[in-house]
C-alpha positions as semicolon CSV with decimal commas, in nm:
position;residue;x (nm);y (nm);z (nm)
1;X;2,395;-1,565;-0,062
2;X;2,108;-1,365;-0,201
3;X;1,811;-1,338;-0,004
4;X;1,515;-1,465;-0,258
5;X;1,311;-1,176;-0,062
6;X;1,470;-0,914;-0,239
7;X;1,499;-0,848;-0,645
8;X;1,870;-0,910;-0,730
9;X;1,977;-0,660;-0,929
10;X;2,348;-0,570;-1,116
11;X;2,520;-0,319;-1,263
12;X;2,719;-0,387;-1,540
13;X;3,003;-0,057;-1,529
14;X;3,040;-0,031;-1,215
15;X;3,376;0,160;-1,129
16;X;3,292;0,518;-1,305
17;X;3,103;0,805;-1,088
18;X;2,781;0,649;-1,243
19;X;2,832;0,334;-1,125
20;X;2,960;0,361;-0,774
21;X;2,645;0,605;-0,720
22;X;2,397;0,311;-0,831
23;X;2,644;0,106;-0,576
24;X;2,590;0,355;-0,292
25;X;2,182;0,367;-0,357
26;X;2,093;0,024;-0,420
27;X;2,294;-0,101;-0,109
28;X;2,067;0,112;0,096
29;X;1,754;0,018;-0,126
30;X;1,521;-0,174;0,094
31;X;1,381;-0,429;-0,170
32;X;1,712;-0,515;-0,392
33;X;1,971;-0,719;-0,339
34;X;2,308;-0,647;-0,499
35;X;2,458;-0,970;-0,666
36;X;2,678;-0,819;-0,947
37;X;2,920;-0,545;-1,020
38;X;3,057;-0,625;-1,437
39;X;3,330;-0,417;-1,585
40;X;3,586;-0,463;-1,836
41;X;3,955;-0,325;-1,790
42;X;3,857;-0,329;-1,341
43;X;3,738;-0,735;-1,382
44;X;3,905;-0,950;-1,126
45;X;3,953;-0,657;-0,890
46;X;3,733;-0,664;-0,572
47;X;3,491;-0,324;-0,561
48;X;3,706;-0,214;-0,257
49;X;4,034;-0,196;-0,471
50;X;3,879;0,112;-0,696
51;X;3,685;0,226;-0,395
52;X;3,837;0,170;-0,070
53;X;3,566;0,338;0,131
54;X;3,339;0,095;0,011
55;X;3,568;-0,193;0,194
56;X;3,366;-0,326;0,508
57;X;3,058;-0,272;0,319
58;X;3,073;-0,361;-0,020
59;X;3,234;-0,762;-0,083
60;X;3,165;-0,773;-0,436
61;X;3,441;-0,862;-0,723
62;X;3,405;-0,700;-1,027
63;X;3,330;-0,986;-1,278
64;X;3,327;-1,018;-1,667
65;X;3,066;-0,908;-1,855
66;X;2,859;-1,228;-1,971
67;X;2,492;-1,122;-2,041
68;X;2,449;-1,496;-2,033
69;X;2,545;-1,484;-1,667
70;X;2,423;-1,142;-1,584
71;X;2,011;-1,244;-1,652
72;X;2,066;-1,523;-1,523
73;X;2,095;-1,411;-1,194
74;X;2,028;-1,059;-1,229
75;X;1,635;-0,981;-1,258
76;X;1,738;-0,595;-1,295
77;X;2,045;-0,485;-1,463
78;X;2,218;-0,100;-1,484
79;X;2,434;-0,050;-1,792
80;X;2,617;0,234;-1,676
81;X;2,852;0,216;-2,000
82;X;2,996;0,494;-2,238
83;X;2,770;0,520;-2,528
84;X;2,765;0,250;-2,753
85;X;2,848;-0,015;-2,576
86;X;2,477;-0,123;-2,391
87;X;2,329;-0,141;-2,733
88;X;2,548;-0,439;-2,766
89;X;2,475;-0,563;-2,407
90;X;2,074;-0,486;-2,370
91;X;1,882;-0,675;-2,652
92;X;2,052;-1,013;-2,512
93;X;1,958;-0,958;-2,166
94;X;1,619;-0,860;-2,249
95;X;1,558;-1,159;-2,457
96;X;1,685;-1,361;-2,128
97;X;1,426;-1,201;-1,926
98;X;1,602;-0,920;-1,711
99;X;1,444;-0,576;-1,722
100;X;1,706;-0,299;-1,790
101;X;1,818;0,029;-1,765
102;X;2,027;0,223;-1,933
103;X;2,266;0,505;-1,844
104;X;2,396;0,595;-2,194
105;X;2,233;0,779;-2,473
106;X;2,174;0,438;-2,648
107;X;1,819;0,420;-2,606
108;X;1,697;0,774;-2,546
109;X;1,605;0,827;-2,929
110;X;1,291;0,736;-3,087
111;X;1,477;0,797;-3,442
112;X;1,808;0,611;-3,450
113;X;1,923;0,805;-3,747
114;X;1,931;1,108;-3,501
115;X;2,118;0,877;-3,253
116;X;2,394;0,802;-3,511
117;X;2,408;1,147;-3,669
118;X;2,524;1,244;-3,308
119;X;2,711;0,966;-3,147
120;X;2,789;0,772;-3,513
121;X;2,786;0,424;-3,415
122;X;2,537;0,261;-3,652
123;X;2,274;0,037;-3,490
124;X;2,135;-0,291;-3,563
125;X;1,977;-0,363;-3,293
126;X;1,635;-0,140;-3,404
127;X;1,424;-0,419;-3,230
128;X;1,514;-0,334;-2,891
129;X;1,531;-0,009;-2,937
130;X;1,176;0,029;-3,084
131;X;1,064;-0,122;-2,765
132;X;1,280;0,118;-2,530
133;X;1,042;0,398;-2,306
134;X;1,276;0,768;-2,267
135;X;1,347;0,767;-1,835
136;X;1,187;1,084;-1,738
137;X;0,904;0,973;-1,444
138;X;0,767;1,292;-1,426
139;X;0,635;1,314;-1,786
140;X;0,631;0,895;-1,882
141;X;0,502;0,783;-1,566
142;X;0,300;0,513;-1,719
143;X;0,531;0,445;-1,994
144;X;0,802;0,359;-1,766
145;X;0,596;0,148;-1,567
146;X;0,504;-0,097;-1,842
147;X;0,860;-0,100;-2,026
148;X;1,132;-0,362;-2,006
149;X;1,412;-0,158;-2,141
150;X;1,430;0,194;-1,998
151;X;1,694;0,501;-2,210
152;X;1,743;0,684;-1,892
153;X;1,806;1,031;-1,959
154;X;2,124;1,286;-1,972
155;X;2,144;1,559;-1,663
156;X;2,170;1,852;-1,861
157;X;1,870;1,693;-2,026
158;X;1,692;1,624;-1,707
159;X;1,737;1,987;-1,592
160;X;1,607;2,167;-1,864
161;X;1,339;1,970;-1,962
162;X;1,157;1,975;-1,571
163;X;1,208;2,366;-1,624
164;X;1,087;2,356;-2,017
165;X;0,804;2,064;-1,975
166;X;0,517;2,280;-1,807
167;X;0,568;2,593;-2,056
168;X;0,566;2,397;-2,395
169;X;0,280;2,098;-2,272
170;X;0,055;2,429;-2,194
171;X;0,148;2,646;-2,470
172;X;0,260;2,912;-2,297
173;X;0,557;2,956;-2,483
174;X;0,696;3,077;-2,805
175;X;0,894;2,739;-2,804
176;X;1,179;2,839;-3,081
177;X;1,255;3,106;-2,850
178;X;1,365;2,919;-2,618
179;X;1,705;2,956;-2,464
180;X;1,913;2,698;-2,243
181;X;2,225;2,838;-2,060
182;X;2,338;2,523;-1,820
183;X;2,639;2,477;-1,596
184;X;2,738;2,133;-1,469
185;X;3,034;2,037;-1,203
186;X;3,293;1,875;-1,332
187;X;3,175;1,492;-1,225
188;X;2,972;1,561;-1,550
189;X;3,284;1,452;-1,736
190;X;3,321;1,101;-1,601
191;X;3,618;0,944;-1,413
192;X;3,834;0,940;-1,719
193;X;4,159;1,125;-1,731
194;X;4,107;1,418;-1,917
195;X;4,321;1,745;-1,887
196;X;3,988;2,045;-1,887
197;X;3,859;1,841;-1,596
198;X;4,236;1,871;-1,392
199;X;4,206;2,090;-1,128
200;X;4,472;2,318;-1,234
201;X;4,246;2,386;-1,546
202;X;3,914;2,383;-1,401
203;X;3,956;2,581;-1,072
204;X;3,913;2,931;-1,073
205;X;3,755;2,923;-1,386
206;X;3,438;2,855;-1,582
207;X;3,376;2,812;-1,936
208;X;3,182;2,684;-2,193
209;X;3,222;2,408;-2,419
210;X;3,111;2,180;-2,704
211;X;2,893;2,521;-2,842
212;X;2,610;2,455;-3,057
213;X;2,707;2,121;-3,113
214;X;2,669;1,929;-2,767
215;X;2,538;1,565;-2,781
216;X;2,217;1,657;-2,515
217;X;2,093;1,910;-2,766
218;X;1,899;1,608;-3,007
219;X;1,798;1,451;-2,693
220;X;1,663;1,785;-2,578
221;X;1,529;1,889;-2,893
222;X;1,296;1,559;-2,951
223;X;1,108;1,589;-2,589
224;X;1,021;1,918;-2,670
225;X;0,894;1,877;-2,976
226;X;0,650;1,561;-2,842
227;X;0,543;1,829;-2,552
228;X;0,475;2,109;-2,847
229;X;0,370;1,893;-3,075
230;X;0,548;2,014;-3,407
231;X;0,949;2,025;-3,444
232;X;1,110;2,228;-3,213
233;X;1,494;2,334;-3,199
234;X;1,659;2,471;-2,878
235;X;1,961;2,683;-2,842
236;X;2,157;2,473;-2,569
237;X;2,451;2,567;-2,403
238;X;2,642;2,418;-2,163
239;X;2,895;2,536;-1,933
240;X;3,178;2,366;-1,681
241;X;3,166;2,528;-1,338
242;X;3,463;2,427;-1,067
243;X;3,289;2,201;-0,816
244;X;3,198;1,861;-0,839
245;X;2,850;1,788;-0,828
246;X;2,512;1,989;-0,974
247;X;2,392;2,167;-1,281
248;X;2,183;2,472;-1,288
249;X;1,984;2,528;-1,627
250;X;1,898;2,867;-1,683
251;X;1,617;2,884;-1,965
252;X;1,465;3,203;-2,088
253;X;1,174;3,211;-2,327
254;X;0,923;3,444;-2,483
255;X;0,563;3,419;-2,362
256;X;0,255;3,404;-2,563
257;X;0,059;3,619;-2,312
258;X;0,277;3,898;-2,184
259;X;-0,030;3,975;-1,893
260;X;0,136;3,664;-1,684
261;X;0,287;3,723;-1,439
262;X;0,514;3,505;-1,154
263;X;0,250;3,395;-0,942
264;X;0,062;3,258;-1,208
265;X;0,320;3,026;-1,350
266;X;0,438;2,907;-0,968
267;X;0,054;2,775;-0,981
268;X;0,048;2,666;-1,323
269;X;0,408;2,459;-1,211
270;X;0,265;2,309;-0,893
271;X;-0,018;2,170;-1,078
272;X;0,160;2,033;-1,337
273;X;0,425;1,861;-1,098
274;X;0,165;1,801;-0,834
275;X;0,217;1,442;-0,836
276;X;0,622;1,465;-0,863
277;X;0,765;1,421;-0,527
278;X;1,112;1,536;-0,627
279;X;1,048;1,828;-0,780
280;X;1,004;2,098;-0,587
281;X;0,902;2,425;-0,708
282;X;1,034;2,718;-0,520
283;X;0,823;3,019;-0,362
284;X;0,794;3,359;-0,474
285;X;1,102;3,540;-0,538
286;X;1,338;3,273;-0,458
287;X;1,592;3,068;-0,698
288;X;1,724;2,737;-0,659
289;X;2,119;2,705;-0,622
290;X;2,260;2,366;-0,655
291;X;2,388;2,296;-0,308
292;X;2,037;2,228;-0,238
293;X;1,986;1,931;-0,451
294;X;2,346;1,781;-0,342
295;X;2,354;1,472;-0,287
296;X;1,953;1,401;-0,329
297;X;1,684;1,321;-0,657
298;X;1,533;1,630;-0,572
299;X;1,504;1,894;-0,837
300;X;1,425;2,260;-0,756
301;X;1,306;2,472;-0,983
302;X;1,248;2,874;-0,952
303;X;1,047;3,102;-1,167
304;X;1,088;3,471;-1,240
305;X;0,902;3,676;-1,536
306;X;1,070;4,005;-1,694
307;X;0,746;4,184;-1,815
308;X;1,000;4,450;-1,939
309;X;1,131;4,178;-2,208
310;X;0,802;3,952;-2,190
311;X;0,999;3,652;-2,149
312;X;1,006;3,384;-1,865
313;X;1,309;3,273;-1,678
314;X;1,313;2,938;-1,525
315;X;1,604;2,803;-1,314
316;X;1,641;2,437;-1,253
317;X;1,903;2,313;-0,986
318;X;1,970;1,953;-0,959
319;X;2,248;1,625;-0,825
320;X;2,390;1,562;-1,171
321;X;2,484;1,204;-1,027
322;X;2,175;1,148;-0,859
323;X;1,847;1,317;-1,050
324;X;2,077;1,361;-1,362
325;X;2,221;0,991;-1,348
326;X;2,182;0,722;-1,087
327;X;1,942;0,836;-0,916
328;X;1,645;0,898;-1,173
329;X;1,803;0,530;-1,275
330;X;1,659;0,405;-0,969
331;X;1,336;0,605;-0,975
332;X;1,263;0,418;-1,269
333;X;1,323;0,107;-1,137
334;X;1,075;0,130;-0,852
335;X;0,788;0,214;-1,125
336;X;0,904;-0,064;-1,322
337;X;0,869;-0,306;-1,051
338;X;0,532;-0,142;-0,924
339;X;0,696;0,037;-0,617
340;X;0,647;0,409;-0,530
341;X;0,906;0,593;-0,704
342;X;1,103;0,748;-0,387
343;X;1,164;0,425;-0,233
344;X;1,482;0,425;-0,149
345;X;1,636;0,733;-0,256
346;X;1,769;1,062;-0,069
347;X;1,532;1,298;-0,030
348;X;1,748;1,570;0,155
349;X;2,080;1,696;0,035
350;X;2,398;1,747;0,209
351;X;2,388;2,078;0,268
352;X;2,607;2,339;0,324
């Protein structure tokens, strides 16, 4: 039975790495109530028969997806879906009331032409997507407070753009000549079968992949340009590094005033993130490494300048399934329901 204190919430895709995350966190949230787990191919299966671990804690049956049935008991819903498949989920259970958020790339663009140039699945539900806020707290605060339909958004995203945000929204950048190198574990790939994510491919190697043409680039591309106010593009490139969890974004740039020096942007990055309790920038001389941010919503970020070069090099370390994915999921949720935005969420990692 729900208990009417709490806000009943549900995820609809529930059995990928996303999903069981959101699980994890929201059974430990101290407001929610979880009344629904939705999939597809895993409906009629109980949670505990994907996740055992989750047995004596979890009770839930994954059910059909019915956005009918899903706002009708759900005030909050996760759609935790491959991409193009919430767009065809979220306008009905807005229009039934539910506030939602989603995990996809559906409703991270502002331009759906860009969204279909990239992903081509051609929209028509330009409505609801006019109306949808892009999930980063630390820059849309008060957007994401106000919105019903949240495009929360992509790790590798997420990681650059908390390293990028305070250099291009105080013009201290050349922003063309900006440079993202980013490595992710290989829980970046989803739960899918697929053989570069087998450990016989993936250990004792690292690579990179989908060059110049990854799907995070647009997403990256149109944040920075709202920060620098005129078009910007950004040479992205990510990389898959054998473990299972983080991404570090390395991002090098060229400054506008060469007589900066470290010091100076550690203060300039405090005060800009001095109201974001989970990012943490680092002290003097040290760099983040993603064991840190295992397994919490933190993101740590560490500066460095090369006056040799006179460019700046920002490192950004962060969970990919927590800050990068379920987690920031949730830290919209509390502002969208008027709570403070660490409520319920891990603020130290597992380390070592």
């Amino acid at each position: 039975m729900v208990n009417l204190r709490r806000v009943p919430v549900g995820i609809v895709g529930a059995s990928g790495y996303g999903g069981v995350q959101l699980v994890r966190l929201l059974m430990d949230h101290p407001e929610v109530e979880l009344v629904y787990l939705g999939g597809e191919s895993s409906a009629g299966k109980s949670f505990a028969d994907l996740y055992p671990h989750f047995g004596n804690i979890v009770e839930l049956p994954i059910e059909a997806v019915e956005p009918d049935i899903i706002a009708s008991r759900c005030q909050v819903v996760f759609l935790s879906l491959p991409n193009g498949l919430a767009c065809q989920i979220a306008p009905k259970l807005i229009e039934k009331g539910s506030k939602v958020l989603d995990l996809s790339a559906d409703y991270r663009f502002s331009d759906l032409k860009t969204y279909t140039t990239w992903y081509g699945t051609e929209r028509s539900d330009r409505t609801t997507a006019a109306t949808a806020v892009y999930g980063l707290p630390e820059l849309y605060r008060s957007r994401i407070a106000d919105a019903n339909l949240v495009g929360c958004p992509g790790c590798y995203p997420t990681a650059s753009l908390l390293a990028l945000s305070p250099l291009l929204k105080q013009g201290l950048i050349v922003p063309e000549t900006a440079i993202i190198d980013a490595k992710s574990g290989t829980s970046g790939g989803g739960r899918q079968a697929k053989v570069n994510l087998l450990l016989a491919e993936a250990d004792n190697s690292l690579g990179a992949y989908n060059v110049a043409r990854h799907r995070h680039t647009p997403e990256i591309e149109q944040i920075c340009s709202e920060l620098a106010g005129h078009e910007v593009k950004i040479q992205f490139t990510p990389h898959l590094i054998p473990m299972v969890r983080g991404i570090l974004a390395t991002v090098y740039a060229t400054m506008r005033d060469p007589g900066l020096v470290r010091d100076d942007l550690i203060t300039i990055y405090n005060a800009f993130y001095r109201n974001s309790p989970w990012v943490k920038i680092c002290n003097s001389g040290t760099y983040p490494q993603t064991k840190w941010a295992c397994g919490s919503n933190s993101c740590y970020i560490g500066i460095e300048v090369d006056r040799r070069t006179g460019r700046v090099i920002v490192m950004s370390a962060i969970d990919n399934l927590i800050k990068g994915q379920a987690g920031q999921a949730i830290q919209c949720m509390n502002l969208m329901l008027g709570w403070d935005e660490t409520l319920g969420l891990p603020k130290i990692g597992f380390y070592p």
